[in-house]
Amino acid sequence: LPVAVADARAAALAAARFGGQRVCPVFQVSNVTGEGVGLLQMFLNLLPLRACTATVPASPREPASPEAPESSEPLRFEINEIFAVPYVGTVVSGVVASGHVRVGDMVWLGPDSSGHFASTQVRGIHRKRAEVASGSRGQSVSLALRKIARTQVRKGMVLLRTPTDDVEPPAPAARTFEAEVVVLYHSTTITSRYQAMVHCGAVRQTARVLAIRPANPEPADSSKPVDAPLADAKPGASALRTGDRARVLFQFIRHPEYVPAGSRLIFREGRTKGVGKVVRVFSAAEERQLVQKMTNGSMLLDHQKPKADVTAAHKISTKG
């Protein structure tokens, strides 16, 4: 619901209702005269905090506050920028999506082109051009990584760590996920094999549609098989138009990405735009089983195809 903000009272009411109600405040701002900038600043300052407000030391020499609670949620750091700093090494910049990170923490970096994670250590943290000892949820920080080359990192990767400091790496990431989406605009219809650019956090990659089925408001039954209920959906059986809501099975084109369930996403292609929420992420084994059954193997990626078929094709080409 768009709401015009013309005075301080309207700005305060819009900030109070911004989180819980569907209110879209509209500010009239002039970059020339500065008119309306004060109301916009007031609105931003009055917004309720959503990130963890735990106290962190300003520098490594400053001891941590004893009253600052330790975060029990796992670390998830989304990488937006990568730098190669002389005498420092590889530095990644991004946002701490959950948990907290400290200097000396052992973390998992990934996924790589095959979906796996590599172990590394945080050797330094900077925030707002100052050296700090830790970073908490919601903060934008830069991390210096130990024994990681610049070529091993790309935008969209994440750093993960569990509170228990598990020795085992995270499960390999997959390319296939299910999302409940709403098509904001599309000139014709969206069917299976349609491709669009998907934005989910720091992830930006083209994905194709494998299957479409009507949105189900009821929670999914965890006792059902891996590929239910999308196993009943066949490519080309459904189509989406402007304003439609549905469950869509996406598959990334190039490489696996880390997109946890519950993440918000945007997909676009030309003037086509849509929004959605990730409801399920499939493991590598589930992905191959699902894609094989739904597409009869026509959309399996190279690393998913059986090795026997590749060997047979090699023998045939050798004889020819």
PDB file of C-alpha atoms in Angstrom:
ATOM      1  CA  LEU A   1       0.000   0.000   0.000  1.00  0.00           C
ATOM      2  CA  PRO A   2       1.731   3.256  -1.097  1.00  0.00           C
ATOM      3  CA  VAL A   3       1.660   6.036   1.514  1.00  0.00           C
ATOM      4  CA  ALA A   4       2.818   9.590   0.782  1.00  0.00           C
ATOM      5  CA  VAL A   5       5.079  10.985   3.515  1.00  0.00           C
ATOM      6  CA  ALA A   6       4.746  14.756   3.797  1.00  0.00           C
ATOM      7  CA  ASP A   7       5.567  15.521   7.441  1.00  0.00           C
ATOM      8  CA  ALA A   8       7.410  14.150  10.475  1.00  0.00           C
ATOM      9  CA  ARG A   9       4.314  12.457  11.909  1.00  0.00           C
ATOM     10  CA  ALA A  10       3.740  10.519   8.670  1.00  0.00           C
ATOM     11  CA  ALA A  11       7.419   9.499   8.611  1.00  0.00           C
ATOM     12  CA  ALA A  12       7.210   8.165  12.190  1.00  0.00           C
ATOM     13  CA  LEU A  13       3.999   6.207  11.457  1.00  0.00           C
ATOM     14  CA  ALA A  14       5.491   4.742   8.257  1.00  0.00           C
ATOM     15  CA  ALA A  15       8.610   3.589  10.131  1.00  0.00           C
ATOM     16  CA  ALA A  16       6.518   1.977  12.889  1.00  0.00           C
ATOM     17  CA  ARG A  17       4.318   0.094  10.410  1.00  0.00           C
ATOM     18  CA  PHE A  18       7.030  -0.738   7.893  1.00  0.00           C
ATOM     19  CA  GLY A  19       7.983  -4.128   9.349  1.00  0.00           C
ATOM     20  CA  GLY A  20       4.603  -5.613  10.237  1.00  0.00           C
ATOM     21  CA  GLN A  21       2.238  -4.161   7.631  1.00  0.00           C
ATOM     22  CA  ARG A  22       2.345  -3.925   3.857  1.00  0.00           C
ATOM     23  CA  VAL A  23       3.133  -0.213   3.724  1.00  0.00           C
ATOM     24  CA  CYS A  24       5.292   1.352   1.005  1.00  0.00           C
ATOM     25  CA  PRO A  25       6.251   4.911   2.023  1.00  0.00           C
ATOM     26  CA  VAL A  26       6.758   7.380  -0.834  1.00  0.00           C
ATOM     27  CA  PHE A  27       9.119  10.330  -0.296  1.00  0.00           C
ATOM     28  CA  GLN A  28       9.387  13.349  -2.588  1.00  0.00           C
ATOM     29  CA  VAL A  29      13.091  14.222  -2.495  1.00  0.00           C
ATOM     30  CA  SER A  30      14.994  16.897  -4.403  1.00  0.00           C
ATOM     31  CA  ASN A  31      18.696  16.405  -5.026  1.00  0.00           C
ATOM     32  CA  VAL A  32      19.004  20.099  -5.921  1.00  0.00           C
ATOM     33  CA  THR A  33      17.286  21.857  -3.011  1.00  0.00           C
ATOM     34  CA  GLY A  34      17.480  19.028  -0.465  1.00  0.00           C
ATOM     35  CA  GLU A  35      13.735  19.108   0.111  1.00  0.00           C
ATOM     36  CA  GLY A  36      12.450  15.897   1.709  1.00  0.00           C
ATOM     37  CA  VAL A  37      15.894  14.563   2.651  1.00  0.00           C
ATOM     38  CA  GLY A  38      15.296  15.248   6.328  1.00  0.00           C
ATOM     39  CA  LEU A  39      12.088  13.189   6.346  1.00  0.00           C
ATOM     40  CA  LEU A  40      13.869  10.314   4.609  1.00  0.00           C
ATOM     41  CA  GLN A  41      16.694  10.388   7.182  1.00  0.00           C
ATOM     42  CA  MET A  42      14.157  10.459  10.020  1.00  0.00           C
ATOM     43  CA  PHE A  43      12.370   7.445   8.524  1.00  0.00           C
ATOM     44  CA  LEU A  44      15.614   5.451   8.237  1.00  0.00           C
ATOM     45  CA  ASN A  45      16.666   6.324  11.803  1.00  0.00           C
ATOM     46  CA  LEU A  46      13.295   5.242  13.211  1.00  0.00           C
ATOM     47  CA  LEU A  47      13.227   1.847  11.485  1.00  0.00           C
ATOM     48  CA  PRO A  48      13.310  -1.037  14.026  1.00  0.00           C
ATOM     49  CA  LEU A  49      16.514  -3.064  14.173  1.00  0.00           C
ATOM     50  CA  ARG A  50      16.300  -6.543  12.653  1.00  0.00           C
ATOM     51  CA  ALA A  51      19.931  -7.569  13.079  1.00  0.00           C
ATOM     52  CA  CYS A  52      21.611  -8.857  16.202  1.00  0.00           C
ATOM     53  CA  THR A  53      22.505  -5.955  18.493  1.00  0.00           C
ATOM     54  CA  ALA A  54      25.207  -7.788  20.436  1.00  0.00           C
ATOM     55  CA  THR A  55      28.131  -5.595  21.431  1.00  0.00           C
ATOM     56  CA  VAL A  56      31.388  -6.250  19.579  1.00  0.00           C
ATOM     57  CA  PRO A  57      34.778  -4.756  20.428  1.00  0.00           C
ATOM     58  CA  ALA A  58      35.954  -1.820  18.337  1.00  0.00           C
ATOM     59  CA  SER A  59      39.434  -3.301  17.847  1.00  0.00           C
ATOM     60  CA  PRO A  60      41.299  -6.558  18.511  1.00  0.00           C
ATOM     61  CA  ARG A  61      42.989  -4.939  21.523  1.00  0.00           C
ATOM     62  CA  GLU A  62      39.668  -4.051  23.133  1.00  0.00           C
ATOM     63  CA  PRO A  63      38.233  -6.945  25.196  1.00  0.00           C
ATOM     64  CA  ALA A  64      34.781  -8.174  24.364  1.00  0.00           C
ATOM     65  CA  SER A  65      31.976  -7.052  26.629  1.00  0.00           C
ATOM     66  CA  PRO A  66      31.080  -9.741  29.182  1.00  0.00           C
ATOM     67  CA  GLU A  67      27.426  -8.851  28.728  1.00  0.00           C
ATOM     68  CA  ALA A  68      27.482  -9.521  24.994  1.00  0.00           C
ATOM     69  CA  PRO A  69      25.655 -12.807  24.330  1.00  0.00           C
ATOM     70  CA  GLU A  70      27.241 -15.413  22.103  1.00  0.00           C
ATOM     71  CA  SER A  71      25.208 -16.191  19.009  1.00  0.00           C
ATOM     72  CA  SER A  72      24.030 -19.792  18.841  1.00  0.00           C
ATOM     73  CA  GLU A  73      22.981 -19.666  15.179  1.00  0.00           C
ATOM     74  CA  PRO A  74      25.350 -20.903  12.455  1.00  0.00           C
ATOM     75  CA  LEU A  75      27.481 -18.440  10.538  1.00  0.00           C
ATOM     76  CA  ARG A  76      26.482 -17.549   6.976  1.00  0.00           C
ATOM     77  CA  PHE A  77      28.541 -14.834   5.304  1.00  0.00           C
ATOM     78  CA  GLU A  78      27.524 -13.845   1.763  1.00  0.00           C
ATOM     79  CA  ILE A  79      30.397 -12.714  -0.470  1.00  0.00           C
ATOM     80  CA  ASN A  80      29.720  -9.672  -2.664  1.00  0.00           C
ATOM     81  CA  GLU A  81      33.231  -8.471  -3.572  1.00  0.00           C
ATOM     82  CA  ILE A  82      36.695 -10.066  -3.832  1.00  0.00           C
ATOM     83  CA  PHE A  83      40.043  -8.260  -3.582  1.00  0.00           C
ATOM     84  CA  ALA A  84      43.702  -9.268  -3.816  1.00  0.00           C
ATOM     85  CA  VAL A  85      45.523  -7.040  -1.313  1.00  0.00           C
ATOM     86  CA  PRO A  86      49.347  -6.956  -1.420  1.00  0.00           C
ATOM     87  CA  TYR A  87      51.024  -8.545   1.627  1.00  0.00           C
ATOM     88  CA  VAL A  88      47.579  -9.610   2.911  1.00  0.00           C
ATOM     89  CA  GLY A  89      46.188 -12.035   0.354  1.00  0.00           C
ATOM     90  CA  THR A  90      42.609 -12.654  -0.634  1.00  0.00           C
ATOM     91  CA  VAL A  91      40.033 -10.387   1.002  1.00  0.00           C
ATOM     92  CA  VAL A  92      36.273 -10.903   0.647  1.00  0.00           C
ATOM     93  CA  SER A  93      33.616  -8.318   1.415  1.00  0.00           C
ATOM     94  CA  GLY A  94      29.968  -8.971   2.182  1.00  0.00           C
ATOM     95  CA  VAL A  95      27.237  -9.180   4.785  1.00  0.00           C
ATOM     96  CA  VAL A  96      26.964 -11.471   7.797  1.00  0.00           C
ATOM     97  CA  ALA A  97      23.541 -12.975   7.093  1.00  0.00           C
ATOM     98  CA  SER A  98      23.438 -14.988  10.331  1.00  0.00           C
ATOM     99  CA  GLY A  99      25.630 -15.857  13.299  1.00  0.00           C
ATOM    100  CA  HIS A 100      28.918 -14.122  14.049  1.00  0.00           C
ATOM    101  CA  VAL A 101      32.525 -14.373  12.850  1.00  0.00           C
ATOM    102  CA  ARG A 102      35.731 -13.738  14.783  1.00  0.00           C
ATOM    103  CA  VAL A 103      39.411 -13.502  13.935  1.00  0.00           C
ATOM    104  CA  GLY A 104      40.922 -16.984  13.900  1.00  0.00           C
ATOM    105  CA  ASP A 105      37.665 -18.830  13.152  1.00  0.00           C
ATOM    106  CA  MET A 106      37.879 -21.847  10.868  1.00  0.00           C
ATOM    107  CA  VAL A 107      35.198 -21.555   8.189  1.00  0.00           C
ATOM    108  CA  TRP A 108      34.051 -23.376   5.052  1.00  0.00           C
ATOM    109  CA  LEU A 109      34.249 -21.520   1.731  1.00  0.00           C
ATOM    110  CA  GLY A 110      32.031 -22.558  -1.156  1.00  0.00           C
ATOM    111  CA  PRO A 111      30.390 -23.892  -3.114  1.00  0.00           C
ATOM    112  CA  ASP A 112      32.909 -24.304  -5.918  1.00  0.00           C
ATOM    113  CA  SER A 113      32.073 -25.361  -9.473  1.00  0.00           C
ATOM    114  CA  SER A 114      31.321 -28.898  -8.271  1.00  0.00           C
ATOM    115  CA  GLY A 115      29.345 -27.821  -5.197  1.00  0.00           C
ATOM    116  CA  HIS A 116      31.978 -28.635  -2.565  1.00  0.00           C
ATOM    117  CA  PHE A 117      33.422 -26.491   0.250  1.00  0.00           C
ATOM    118  CA  ALA A 118      37.037 -25.782   1.199  1.00  0.00           C
ATOM    119  CA  SER A 119      38.365 -25.080   4.686  1.00  0.00           C
ATOM    120  CA  THR A 120      40.059 -21.760   5.460  1.00  0.00           C
ATOM    121  CA  GLN A 121      40.750 -19.443   8.390  1.00  0.00           C
ATOM    122  CA  VAL A 122      39.763 -15.837   9.019  1.00  0.00           C
ATOM    123  CA  ARG A 123      43.045 -13.968   9.604  1.00  0.00           C
ATOM    124  CA  GLY A 124      41.598 -10.439   9.878  1.00  0.00           C
ATOM    125  CA  ILE A 125      38.350  -8.452   9.902  1.00  0.00           C
ATOM    126  CA  HIS A 126      37.732  -4.837   8.865  1.00  0.00           C
ATOM    127  CA  ARG A 127      34.524  -2.851   9.216  1.00  0.00           C
ATOM    128  CA  LYS A 128      34.111   0.746   8.066  1.00  0.00           C
ATOM    129  CA  ARG A 129      37.858   0.900   7.260  1.00  0.00           C
ATOM    130  CA  ALA A 130      38.775  -0.024  10.842  1.00  0.00           C
ATOM    131  CA  GLU A 131      40.207  -3.271  12.207  1.00  0.00           C
ATOM    132  CA  VAL A 132      37.778  -5.144  14.461  1.00  0.00           C
ATOM    133  CA  ALA A 133      37.813  -8.467  16.273  1.00  0.00           C
ATOM    134  CA  SER A 134      34.423  -9.794  15.157  1.00  0.00           C
ATOM    135  CA  GLY A 135      31.358  -9.189  13.033  1.00  0.00           C
ATOM    136  CA  SER A 136      27.729  -9.911  13.874  1.00  0.00           C
ATOM    137  CA  ARG A 137      24.552 -10.552  11.966  1.00  0.00           C
ATOM    138  CA  GLY A 138      23.526  -7.685   9.686  1.00  0.00           C
ATOM    139  CA  GLN A 139      26.964  -6.063   9.553  1.00  0.00           C
ATOM    140  CA  SER A 140      28.939  -5.446   6.361  1.00  0.00           C
ATOM    141  CA  VAL A 141      32.548  -6.514   6.916  1.00  0.00           C
ATOM    142  CA  SER A 142      35.663  -7.508   4.982  1.00  0.00           C
ATOM    143  CA  LEU A 143      37.492 -10.736   5.837  1.00  0.00           C
ATOM    144  CA  ALA A 144      41.076 -11.711   5.031  1.00  0.00           C
ATOM    145  CA  LEU A 145      41.280 -15.443   4.278  1.00  0.00           C
ATOM    146  CA  ARG A 146      44.310 -17.656   4.839  1.00  0.00           C
ATOM    147  CA  LYS A 147      45.736 -19.821   2.027  1.00  0.00           C
ATOM    148  CA  ILE A 148      42.967 -18.982  -0.447  1.00  0.00           C
ATOM    149  CA  ALA A 149      43.834 -17.751  -3.951  1.00  0.00           C
ATOM    150  CA  ARG A 150      41.870 -14.998  -5.646  1.00  0.00           C
ATOM    151  CA  THR A 151      40.861 -17.395  -8.412  1.00  0.00           C
ATOM    152  CA  GLN A 152      39.204 -19.754  -5.897  1.00  0.00           C
ATOM    153  CA  VAL A 153      36.583 -17.188  -4.901  1.00  0.00           C
ATOM    154  CA  ARG A 154      33.662 -15.752  -6.864  1.00  0.00           C
ATOM    155  CA  LYS A 155      30.690 -13.555  -6.069  1.00  0.00           C
ATOM    156  CA  GLY A 156      27.787 -15.505  -4.595  1.00  0.00           C
ATOM    157  CA  MET A 157      29.941 -17.853  -2.505  1.00  0.00           C
ATOM    158  CA  VAL A 158      29.376 -18.096   1.231  1.00  0.00           C
ATOM    159  CA  LEU A 159      31.393 -18.731   4.378  1.00  0.00           C
ATOM    160  CA  LEU A 160      29.767 -21.236   6.730  1.00  0.00           C
ATOM    161  CA  ARG A 161      30.483 -22.349  10.277  1.00  0.00           C
ATOM    162  CA  THR A 162      28.349 -24.137  12.853  1.00  0.00           C
ATOM    163  CA  PRO A 163      28.447 -23.237  16.570  1.00  0.00           C
ATOM    164  CA  THR A 164      29.781 -26.727  17.333  1.00  0.00           C
ATOM    165  CA  ASP A 165      32.740 -26.274  14.941  1.00  0.00           C
ATOM    166  CA  ASP A 166      32.055 -29.471  13.018  1.00  0.00           C
ATOM    167  CA  VAL A 167      35.071 -31.057  11.356  1.00  0.00           C
ATOM    168  CA  GLU A 168      32.977 -32.478   8.522  1.00  0.00           C
ATOM    169  CA  PRO A 169      32.375 -30.086   5.595  1.00  0.00           C
ATOM    170  CA  PRO A 170      28.832 -29.051   4.649  1.00  0.00           C
ATOM    171  CA  ALA A 171      26.916 -31.232   2.230  1.00  0.00           C
ATOM    172  CA  PRO A 172      27.665 -30.445  -1.429  1.00  0.00           C
ATOM    173  CA  ALA A 173      25.406 -27.763  -2.854  1.00  0.00           C
ATOM    174  CA  ALA A 174      23.074 -28.606  -5.729  1.00  0.00           C
ATOM    175  CA  ARG A 175      21.670 -26.683  -8.663  1.00  0.00           C
ATOM    176  CA  THR A 176      17.998 -27.509  -8.196  1.00  0.00           C
ATOM    177  CA  PHE A 177      15.572 -25.850  -5.788  1.00  0.00           C
ATOM    178  CA  GLU A 178      11.844 -25.285  -5.471  1.00  0.00           C
ATOM    179  CA  ALA A 179      10.352 -21.826  -4.947  1.00  0.00           C
ATOM    180  CA  GLU A 180       6.910 -20.324  -4.599  1.00  0.00           C
ATOM    181  CA  VAL A 181       6.820 -17.398  -7.014  1.00  0.00           C
ATOM    182  CA  VAL A 182       4.534 -14.620  -8.211  1.00  0.00           C
ATOM    183  CA  VAL A 183       4.884 -13.306 -11.766  1.00  0.00           C
ATOM    184  CA  LEU A 184       4.774  -9.513 -11.654  1.00  0.00           C
ATOM    185  CA  TYR A 185       4.904  -9.076 -15.424  1.00  0.00           C
ATOM    186  CA  HIS A 186       5.387 -11.246 -18.488  1.00  0.00           C
ATOM    187  CA  SER A 187       4.231 -10.475 -22.014  1.00  0.00           C
ATOM    188  CA  THR A 188       3.173 -14.057 -22.876  1.00  0.00           C
ATOM    189  CA  THR A 189       3.435 -17.290 -20.857  1.00  0.00           C
ATOM    190  CA  ILE A 190       6.187 -18.961 -18.839  1.00  0.00           C
ATOM    191  CA  THR A 191       6.534 -22.717 -19.329  1.00  0.00           C
ATOM    192  CA  SER A 192       9.161 -25.367 -18.652  1.00  0.00           C
ATOM    193  CA  ARG A 193      12.650 -24.747 -20.113  1.00  0.00           C
ATOM    194  CA  TYR A 194      12.139 -21.001 -19.688  1.00  0.00           C
ATOM    195  CA  GLN A 195      15.347 -19.262 -18.544  1.00  0.00           C
ATOM    196  CA  ALA A 196      15.726 -16.140 -16.404  1.00  0.00           C
ATOM    197  CA  MET A 197      18.324 -14.439 -14.220  1.00  0.00           C
ATOM    198  CA  VAL A 198      17.786 -15.349 -10.556  1.00  0.00           C
ATOM    199  CA  HIS A 199      18.897 -12.951  -7.784  1.00  0.00           C
ATOM    200  CA  CYS A 200      18.946 -14.476  -4.297  1.00  0.00           C
ATOM    201  CA  GLY A 201      21.083 -12.630  -1.770  1.00  0.00           C
ATOM    202  CA  ALA A 202      24.539 -12.404  -3.330  1.00  0.00           C
ATOM    203  CA  VAL A 203      23.712 -15.115  -5.888  1.00  0.00           C
ATOM    204  CA  ARG A 204      23.225 -13.980  -9.477  1.00  0.00           C
ATOM    205  CA  GLN A 205      22.937 -16.753 -12.045  1.00  0.00           C
ATOM    206  CA  THR A 206      20.722 -17.857 -14.902  1.00  0.00           C
ATOM    207  CA  ALA A 207      18.322 -20.670 -14.032  1.00  0.00           C
ATOM    208  CA  ARG A 208      15.842 -22.643 -16.090  1.00  0.00           C
ATOM    209  CA  VAL A 209      12.373 -23.834 -15.196  1.00  0.00           C
ATOM    210  CA  LEU A 210      12.033 -27.607 -14.961  1.00  0.00           C
ATOM    211  CA  ALA A 211       8.433 -27.872 -13.800  1.00  0.00           C
ATOM    212  CA  ILE A 212       5.485 -25.765 -12.684  1.00  0.00           C
ATOM    213  CA  ARG A 213       2.551 -26.701 -10.497  1.00  0.00           C
ATOM    214  CA  PRO A 214      -0.149 -24.679  -8.712  1.00  0.00           C
ATOM    215  CA  ALA A 215       0.827 -23.150  -5.399  1.00  0.00           C
ATOM    216  CA  ASN A 216      -0.185 -25.279  -2.432  1.00  0.00           C
ATOM    217  CA  PRO A 217      -1.079 -23.253   0.671  1.00  0.00           C
ATOM    218  CA  GLU A 218      -0.851 -26.326   2.881  1.00  0.00           C
ATOM    219  CA  PRO A 219       2.557 -27.301   4.332  1.00  0.00           C
ATOM    220  CA  ALA A 220       4.363 -30.057   2.528  1.00  0.00           C
ATOM    221  CA  ASP A 221       4.215 -33.524   4.060  1.00  0.00           C
ATOM    222  CA  SER A 222       7.739 -34.599   4.987  1.00  0.00           C
ATOM    223  CA  SER A 223       6.686 -38.262   4.891  1.00  0.00           C
ATOM    224  CA  LYS A 224       6.166 -38.137   1.119  1.00  0.00           C
ATOM    225  CA  PRO A 225       8.873 -39.327  -1.301  1.00  0.00           C
ATOM    226  CA  VAL A 226      11.751 -37.107  -2.378  1.00  0.00           C
ATOM    227  CA  ASP A 227      10.201 -36.027  -5.672  1.00  0.00           C
ATOM    228  CA  ALA A 228       6.609 -35.561  -4.421  1.00  0.00           C
ATOM    229  CA  PRO A 229       4.559 -33.564  -5.219  1.00  0.00           C
ATOM    230  CA  LEU A 230       6.576 -32.209  -8.159  1.00  0.00           C
ATOM    231  CA  ALA A 231       6.984 -35.706  -9.572  1.00  0.00           C
ATOM    232  CA  ASP A 232       3.445 -35.478 -10.906  1.00  0.00           C
ATOM    233  CA  ALA A 233       4.195 -32.252 -12.757  1.00  0.00           C
ATOM    234  CA  LYS A 234       5.355 -32.734 -16.323  1.00  0.00           C
ATOM    235  CA  PRO A 235       7.289 -30.240 -18.454  1.00  0.00           C
ATOM    236  CA  GLY A 236       4.841 -28.146 -20.457  1.00  0.00           C
ATOM    237  CA  ALA A 237       1.861 -29.173 -18.305  1.00  0.00           C
ATOM    238  CA  SER A 238       1.481 -25.720 -16.726  1.00  0.00           C
ATOM    239  CA  ALA A 239       2.044 -22.155 -17.771  1.00  0.00           C
ATOM    240  CA  LEU A 240       2.375 -18.899 -15.872  1.00  0.00           C
ATOM    241  CA  ARG A 241       1.076 -15.480 -16.838  1.00  0.00           C
ATOM    242  CA  THR A 242       1.178 -12.052 -15.239  1.00  0.00           C
ATOM    243  CA  GLY A 243      -0.211 -12.195 -11.702  1.00  0.00           C
ATOM    244  CA  ASP A 244      -0.063 -16.008 -11.371  1.00  0.00           C
ATOM    245  CA  ARG A 245       1.285 -17.715  -8.250  1.00  0.00           C
ATOM    246  CA  ALA A 246       2.808 -21.191  -8.444  1.00  0.00           C
ATOM    247  CA  ARG A 247       5.459 -23.605  -7.202  1.00  0.00           C
ATOM    248  CA  VAL A 248       8.361 -23.661  -9.669  1.00  0.00           C
ATOM    249  CA  LEU A 249      11.315 -26.031  -9.865  1.00  0.00           C
ATOM    250  CA  PHE A 250      14.454 -24.096 -10.887  1.00  0.00           C
ATOM    251  CA  GLN A 251      17.842 -25.410 -11.971  1.00  0.00           C
ATOM    252  CA  PHE A 252      20.958 -23.223 -12.181  1.00  0.00           C
ATOM    253  CA  ILE A 253      22.682 -23.338 -15.555  1.00  0.00           C
ATOM    254  CA  ARG A 254      26.385 -22.988 -14.729  1.00  0.00           C
ATOM    255  CA  HIS A 255      27.267 -24.237 -11.243  1.00  0.00           C
ATOM    256  CA  PRO A 256      25.690 -24.990  -7.842  1.00  0.00           C
ATOM    257  CA  GLU A 257      24.795 -22.164  -5.481  1.00  0.00           C
ATOM    258  CA  TYR A 258      24.061 -21.985  -1.759  1.00  0.00           C
ATOM    259  CA  VAL A 259      20.407 -20.879  -1.451  1.00  0.00           C
ATOM    260  CA  PRO A 260      18.939 -21.908   1.928  1.00  0.00           C
ATOM    261  CA  ALA A 261      15.226 -22.517   2.326  1.00  0.00           C
ATOM    262  CA  GLY A 262      13.345 -19.369   3.266  1.00  0.00           C
ATOM    263  CA  SER A 263      15.501 -17.051   1.117  1.00  0.00           C
ATOM    264  CA  ARG A 264      13.786 -14.372  -0.940  1.00  0.00           C
ATOM    265  CA  LEU A 265      14.524 -14.253  -4.658  1.00  0.00           C
ATOM    266  CA  ILE A 266      13.865 -12.171  -7.756  1.00  0.00           C
ATOM    267  CA  PHE A 267      13.919 -13.506 -11.314  1.00  0.00           C
ATOM    268  CA  ARG A 268      14.003 -11.317 -14.404  1.00  0.00           C
ATOM    269  CA  GLU A 269      14.500 -11.562 -18.142  1.00  0.00           C
ATOM    270  CA  GLY A 270      14.025  -8.468 -20.279  1.00  0.00           C
ATOM    271  CA  ARG A 271      10.833  -6.821 -19.023  1.00  0.00           C
ATOM    272  CA  THR A 272       9.788 -10.000 -17.239  1.00  0.00           C
ATOM    273  CA  LYS A 273       9.920  -9.739 -13.451  1.00  0.00           C
ATOM    274  CA  GLY A 274       8.883 -12.041 -10.632  1.00  0.00           C
ATOM    275  CA  VAL A 275       9.463 -12.513  -6.929  1.00  0.00           C
ATOM    276  CA  GLY A 276       9.389 -15.586  -4.742  1.00  0.00           C
ATOM    277  CA  LYS A 277      10.641 -17.539  -1.764  1.00  0.00           C
ATOM    278  CA  VAL A 278      12.754 -20.689  -1.689  1.00  0.00           C
ATOM    279  CA  VAL A 279      10.732 -23.459  -0.036  1.00  0.00           C
ATOM    280  CA  ARG A 280      12.994 -26.453  -0.626  1.00  0.00           C
ATOM    281  CA  VAL A 281      16.571 -27.162  -1.689  1.00  0.00           C
ATOM    282  CA  PHE A 282      17.446 -30.582  -3.092  1.00  0.00           C
ATOM    283  CA  SER A 283      20.626 -32.479  -2.360  1.00  0.00           C
ATOM    284  CA  ALA A 284      22.839 -33.723  -5.173  1.00  0.00           C
ATOM    285  CA  ALA A 285      21.331 -37.244  -4.986  1.00  0.00           C
ATOM    286  CA  GLU A 286      17.772 -35.929  -4.852  1.00  0.00           C
ATOM    287  CA  GLU A 287      18.521 -33.576  -7.730  1.00  0.00           C
ATOM    288  CA  ARG A 288      19.683 -36.322 -10.057  1.00  0.00           C
ATOM    289  CA  GLN A 289      16.741 -38.563  -9.159  1.00  0.00           C
ATOM    290  CA  LEU A 290      14.223 -35.770  -9.648  1.00  0.00           C
ATOM    291  CA  VAL A 291      15.622 -34.370 -12.894  1.00  0.00           C
ATOM    292  CA  GLN A 292      16.052 -37.848 -14.364  1.00  0.00           C
ATOM    293  CA  LYS A 293      12.419 -38.752 -13.662  1.00  0.00           C
ATOM    294  CA  MET A 294      10.870 -35.478 -14.769  1.00  0.00           C
ATOM    295  CA  THR A 295      12.876 -34.830 -17.941  1.00  0.00           C
ATOM    296  CA  ASN A 296      13.901 -38.391 -18.861  1.00  0.00           C
ATOM    297  CA  GLY A 297      17.525 -37.335 -18.553  1.00  0.00           C
ATOM    298  CA  SER A 298      17.308 -34.570 -21.166  1.00  0.00           C
ATOM    299  CA  MET A 299      18.186 -31.845 -18.625  1.00  0.00           C
ATOM    300  CA  LEU A 300      20.887 -33.699 -16.724  1.00  0.00           C
ATOM    301  CA  LEU A 301      24.139 -31.754 -16.538  1.00  0.00           C
ATOM    302  CA  ASP A 302      27.456 -33.226 -17.647  1.00  0.00           C
ATOM    303  CA  HIS A 303      28.603 -34.216 -14.139  1.00  0.00           C
ATOM    304  CA  GLN A 304      25.245 -35.905 -13.470  1.00  0.00           C
ATOM    305  CA  LYS A 305      25.222 -38.202 -16.484  1.00  0.00           C
ATOM    306  CA  PRO A 306      26.169 -41.862 -15.916  1.00  0.00           C
ATOM    307  CA  LYS A 307      29.810 -42.627 -16.623  1.00  0.00           C
ATOM    308  CA  ALA A 308      28.852 -45.771 -18.571  1.00  0.00           C
ATOM    309  CA  ASP A 309      27.123 -43.699 -21.228  1.00  0.00           C
ATOM    310  CA  VAL A 310      30.172 -41.450 -21.598  1.00  0.00           C
ATOM    311  CA  THR A 311      32.488 -44.461 -21.949  1.00  0.00           C
ATOM    312  CA  ALA A 312      30.246 -46.047 -24.564  1.00  0.00           C
ATOM    313  CA  ALA A 313      30.145 -42.836 -26.574  1.00  0.00           C
ATOM    314  CA  HIS A 314      33.946 -42.635 -26.413  1.00  0.00           C
ATOM    315  CA  LYS A 315      34.294 -46.194 -27.772  1.00  0.00           C
ATOM    316  CA  ILE A 316      31.931 -45.465 -30.626  1.00  0.00           C
ATOM    317  CA  SER A 317      33.802 -42.292 -31.581  1.00  0.00           C
ATOM    318  CA  THR A 318      37.127 -44.200 -31.444  1.00  0.00           C
ATOM    319  CA  LYS A 319      35.883 -46.942 -33.778  1.00  0.00           C
ATOM    320  CA  GLY A 320      34.522 -44.380 -36.198  1.00  0.00           C
TER     321      GLY A 320
END
